[in-house]
PDB file of C-alpha atoms in Angstrom:
ATOM      1  CA  MET A   1      55.155  36.285   5.540  1.00 41.00           C
ATOM      2  CA  ASN A   2      51.910  35.516   7.096  1.00 45.00           C
ATOM      3  CA  LYS A   3      52.122  35.784  10.393  1.00 50.00           C
ATOM      4  CA  ASN A   4      49.783  32.398  11.888  1.00 49.00           C
ATOM      5  CA  LYS A   5      52.449  30.785   9.256  1.00 57.00           C
ATOM      6  CA  SER A   6      55.457  29.677  10.961  1.00 76.00           C
ATOM      7  CA  TYR A   7      56.875  26.447   9.392  1.00 78.00           C
ATOM      8  CA  ILE A   8      59.465  27.174   7.258  1.00 83.00           C
ATOM      9  CA  ASN A   9      60.522  24.242   5.424  1.00 86.00           C
ATOM     10  CA  THR A  10      62.661  21.749   6.641  1.00 91.00           C
ATOM     11  CA  ASP A  11      65.655  20.058   5.462  1.00 93.00           C
ATOM     12  CA  LEU A  12      67.841  17.027   5.221  1.00 95.00           C
ATOM     13  CA  GLU A  13      71.185  18.082   6.614  1.00 95.00           C
ATOM     14  CA  ILE A  14      74.361  14.980   6.047  1.00 96.00           C
ATOM     15  CA  ILE A  15      78.170  15.347   6.459  1.00 95.00           C
ATOM     16  CA  GLY A  16      79.455  11.484   5.933  1.00 93.00           C
ATOM     17  CA  ASP A  17      83.294  10.186   3.886  1.00 90.00           C
ATOM     18  CA  LYS A  18      83.968  10.664   0.486  1.00 87.00           C
ATOM     19  CA  LYS A  19      81.166   7.663  -0.450  1.00 89.00           C
ATOM     20  CA  LEU A  20      78.546  10.132  -0.348  1.00 89.00           C
ATOM     21  CA  LYS A  21      79.056  11.624  -3.000  1.00 87.00           C
ATOM     22  CA  GLU A  22      77.859   8.004  -4.940  1.00 88.00           C
ATOM     23  CA  LEU A  23      74.879   9.130  -3.553  1.00 91.00           C
ATOM     24  CA  HIS A  24      73.901  12.876  -5.762  1.00 89.00           C
ATOM     25  CA  SER A  25      72.801  11.825  -9.004  1.00 89.00           C
ATOM     26  CA  TYR A  26      69.435  10.298  -7.141  1.00 92.00           C
ATOM     27  CA  PHE A  27      69.062  13.113  -4.765  1.00 92.00           C
ATOM     28  CA  ILE A  28      69.232  15.876  -8.135  1.00 92.00           C
ATOM     29  CA  GLN A  29      66.251  13.547  -9.158  1.00 92.00           C
ATOM     30  CA  LYS A  30      64.204  12.811  -6.377  1.00 93.00           C
ATOM     31  CA  CYS A  31      64.661  16.328  -4.162  1.00 92.00           C
ATOM     32  CA  ASP A  32      66.404  20.039  -4.029  1.00 92.00           C
ATOM     33  CA  VAL A  33      69.296  20.043  -3.141  1.00 93.00           C
ATOM     34  CA  LEU A  34      70.429  23.097  -1.578  1.00 92.00           C
ATOM     35  CA  TYR A  35      73.871  22.918  -1.839  1.00 91.00           C
ATOM     36  CA  SER A  36      76.318  20.053  -2.142  1.00 92.00           C
ATOM     37  CA  LYS A  37      80.767  20.833  -1.201  1.00 92.00           C
ATOM     38  CA  LYS A  38      83.388  18.871  -0.083  1.00 91.00           C
ATOM     39  CA  VAL A  39      84.443  19.862   3.148  1.00 91.00           C
ATOM     40  CA  SER A  40      87.570  18.488   3.951  1.00 92.00           C
ATOM     41  CA  LYS A  41      89.672  15.832   2.186  1.00 90.00           C
ATOM     42  CA  ASN A  42      87.308  13.117   3.426  1.00 89.00           C
ATOM     43  CA  ASP A  43      84.346  14.452   4.011  1.00 92.00           C
ATOM     44  CA  TRP A  44      80.988  15.489   1.685  1.00 92.00           C
ATOM     45  CA  ARG A  45      77.979  18.160   2.985  1.00 94.00           C
ATOM     46  CA  TYR A  46      74.334  17.819   1.660  1.00 93.00           C
ATOM     47  CA  CYS A  47      71.677  20.115   2.268  1.00 95.00           C
ATOM     48  CA  LEU A  48      68.913  18.815   0.366  1.00 94.00           C
ATOM     49  CA  GLU A  49      64.413  19.843   0.766  1.00 92.00           C
ATOM     50  CA  ALA A  50      61.725  18.162  -0.761  1.00 88.00           C
ATOM     51  CA  LYS A  51      60.884  18.812  -3.687  1.00 86.00           C
ATOM     52  CA  ASN A  52      57.835  21.993  -3.640  1.00 79.00           C
ATOM     53  CA  SER A  53      58.988  22.715  -0.128  1.00 79.00           C
ATOM     54  CA  GLY A  54      58.897  25.228   1.968  1.00 67.00           C
ATOM     55  CA  ILE A  55      56.754  28.113   3.631  1.00 61.00           C
ATOM     56  CA  ASP A  56      52.903  26.706   3.696  1.00 57.00           C
ATOM     57  CA  SER A  57      50.274  25.972   6.258  1.00 53.00           C
ATOM     58  CA  ILE A  58      51.759  24.029   9.353  1.00 54.00           C
ATOM     59  CA  SER A  59      50.110  20.668   8.683  1.00 60.00           C
ATOM     60  CA  LYS A  60      53.556  21.149   5.688  1.00 82.00           C
ATOM     61  CA  VAL A  61      55.555  20.233   8.262  1.00 85.00           C
ATOM     62  CA  GLN A  62      54.402  16.248   7.667  1.00 88.00           C
ATOM     63  CA  THR A  63      54.387  16.533   4.125  1.00 89.00           C
ATOM     64  CA  ASP A  64      57.468  17.175   3.840  1.00 91.00           C
ATOM     65  CA  ILE A  65      58.929  15.225   6.144  1.00 93.00           C
ATOM     66  CA  ASP A  66      57.645  12.021   4.623  1.00 94.00           C
ATOM     67  CA  ASN A  67      58.321  13.181   1.181  1.00 93.00           C
ATOM     68  CA  LEU A  68      62.528  13.239   2.083  1.00 94.00           C
ATOM     69  CA  LEU A  69      61.639  10.455   4.337  1.00 96.00           C
ATOM     70  CA  ASN A  70      60.060   8.587   1.019  1.00 96.00           C
ATOM     71  CA  ILE A  71      62.740   9.633  -0.661  1.00 94.00           C
ATOM     72  CA  ILE A  72      65.608   7.471   2.297  1.00 95.00           C
ATOM     73  CA  GLU A  73      63.486   4.537   2.233  1.00 96.00           C
ATOM     74  CA  ASN A  74      62.975   4.225  -1.038  1.00 95.00           C
ATOM     75  CA  LEU A  75      67.117   4.143  -1.435  1.00 94.00           C
ATOM     76  CA  SER A  76      69.414   0.791  -1.875  1.00 94.00           C
ATOM     77  CA  LYS A  77      70.821  -1.143   0.828  1.00 94.00           C
ATOM     78  CA  GLU A  78      73.952   0.021  -0.167  1.00 94.00           C
ATOM     79  CA  TYR A  79      72.736   3.654   0.115  1.00 93.00           C
ATOM     80  CA  LYS A  80      71.066   3.384   3.051  1.00 93.00           C
ATOM     81  CA  ASP A  81      74.392   1.742   4.513  1.00 92.00           C
ATOM     82  CA  ILE A  82      76.314   5.665   3.588  1.00 91.00           C
ATOM     83  CA  LEU A  83      73.774   7.291   4.628  1.00 90.00           C
ATOM     84  CA  LYS A  84      73.443   5.697   8.351  1.00 89.00           C
ATOM     85  CA  SER A  85      77.442   6.411   8.218  1.00 91.00           C
ATOM     86  CA  SER A  86      77.515   9.464   7.814  1.00 94.00           C
ATOM     87  CA  ARG A  87      78.865  11.572  10.935  1.00 93.00           C
ATOM     88  CA  ILE A  88      75.925  13.637  10.546  1.00 94.00           C
ATOM     89  CA  PHE A  89      72.649  12.994   9.550  1.00 95.00           C
ATOM     90  CA  ILE A  90      69.701  15.310  10.432  1.00 96.00           C
ATOM     91  CA  PHE A  91      65.853  16.172   9.936  1.00 95.00           C
ATOM     92  CA  ASN A  92      66.084  20.110  10.344  1.00 94.00           C
ATOM     93  CA  ILE A  93      63.085  22.017  11.004  1.00 90.00           C
ATOM     94  CA  GLY A  94      62.911  25.435  10.559  1.00 87.00           C
ATOM     95  CA  PHE A  95      60.326  27.749  12.060  1.00 81.00           C
ATOM     96  CA  SER A  96      60.238  31.609  12.460  1.00 79.00           C
ATOM     97  CA  SER A  97      60.068  33.009  15.602  1.00 75.00           C
ATOM     98  CA  PHE A  98      57.203  36.341  16.171  1.00 67.00           C
ATOM     99  CA  LYS A  99      57.534  39.125  18.081  1.00 62.00           C
ATOM    100  CA  ASN A 100      54.505  39.427  20.404  1.00 56.00           C
ATOM    101  CA  PHE A 101      53.052  36.798  18.493  1.00 58.00           C
ATOM    102  CA  ARG A 102      52.945  32.933  20.161  1.00 60.00           C
ATOM    103  CA  THR A 103      53.288  29.869  17.986  1.00 57.00           C
ATOM    104  CA  ASN A 104      50.739  27.648  17.931  1.00 61.00           C
ATOM    105  CA  GLU A 105      52.630  24.058  18.865  1.00 70.00           C
ATOM    106  CA  ILE A 106      53.586  21.556  15.686  1.00 75.00           C
ATOM    107  CA  LEU A 107      52.475  18.026  15.722  1.00 79.00           C
ATOM    108  CA  ILE A 108      54.600  15.061  14.992  1.00 86.00           C
ATOM    109  CA  PRO A 109      53.628  12.543  15.011  1.00 90.00           C
ATOM    110  CA  ASN A 110      55.349   9.689  16.206  1.00 94.00           C
ATOM    111  CA  ILE A 111      54.499   7.738  13.528  1.00 94.00           C
ATOM    112  CA  PHE A 112      57.162  10.022  11.412  1.00 94.00           C
ATOM    113  CA  ILE A 113      59.683   9.814  14.373  1.00 95.00           C
ATOM    114  CA  LYS A 114      59.569   5.898  14.202  1.00 97.00           C
ATOM    115  CA  ARG A 115      60.464   6.559  10.747  1.00 96.00           C
ATOM    116  CA  ILE A 116      63.266   8.979  11.262  1.00 96.00           C
ATOM    117  CA  TYR A 117      65.346   6.907  13.479  1.00 95.00           C
ATOM    118  CA  LYS A 118      64.402   3.734  11.418  1.00 94.00           C
ATOM    119  CA  VAL A 119      66.618   5.461   8.629  1.00 94.00           C
ATOM    120  CA  GLY A 120      69.236   6.530  11.584  1.00 93.00           C
ATOM    121  CA  ALA A 121      68.721  10.553  11.603  1.00 94.00           C
ATOM    122  CA  SER A 122      67.918  12.592  14.226  1.00 95.00           C
ATOM    123  CA  ILE A 123      65.810  15.930  14.288  1.00 94.00           C
ATOM    124  CA  ALA A 124      66.910  19.146  15.112  1.00 94.00           C
ATOM    125  CA  ILE A 125      64.321  22.136  15.039  1.00 90.00           C
ATOM    126  CA  THR A 126      65.821  25.385  14.520  1.00 88.00           C
ATOM    127  CA  ILE A 127      63.594  28.138  15.217  1.00 83.00           C
ATOM    128  CA  TYR A 128      64.848  31.722  13.172  1.00 80.00           C
ATOM    129  CA  PRO A 129      64.423  35.022  14.846  1.00 78.00           C
ATOM    130  CA  LEU A 130      62.013  37.686  13.446  1.00 70.00           C
ATOM    131  CA  ASN A 131      64.489  40.167  11.106  1.00 65.00           C
ATOM    132  CA  GLU A 132      64.032  43.304  12.848  1.00 46.00           C
ATOM    133  CA  THR A 133      64.168  45.181   9.373  1.00 42.00           C
ATOM    134  CA  LYS A 134      60.871  43.974   7.638  1.00 52.00           C
ATOM    135  CA  LYS A 135      57.928  45.098   9.325  1.00 48.00           C
ATOM    136  CA  ALA A 136      55.678  41.669   9.532  1.00 45.00           C
TER     137      ALA A 136
END
């Protein structure tokens, strides 16, 4: 991984009741489903990424968030209500940390924060440690 690129990806974590499974075919068509599984008798869990997301330039975070938001914003009212009723509905933005390397600040424009709020989701930032077994 290039030391100057600390952005990894943005995924959408969703945990909700079994109604969430109704969105499965839509998610498969519109984004990359990293996993979907039943986590309890009544709960279903999804982890989604925008298509072609992942490690790239720092500005890619905005593109990935925008792509995921477009998928959510284009859902029917019924499906939006299912998402809003989920116990966990989080945009998780992942970054890698580098030893002796100060990561540049990452800008998430307020328009994205407003859109995330409007769809009823939260934002999480995850910093992954440098893998000491691999020399950067």
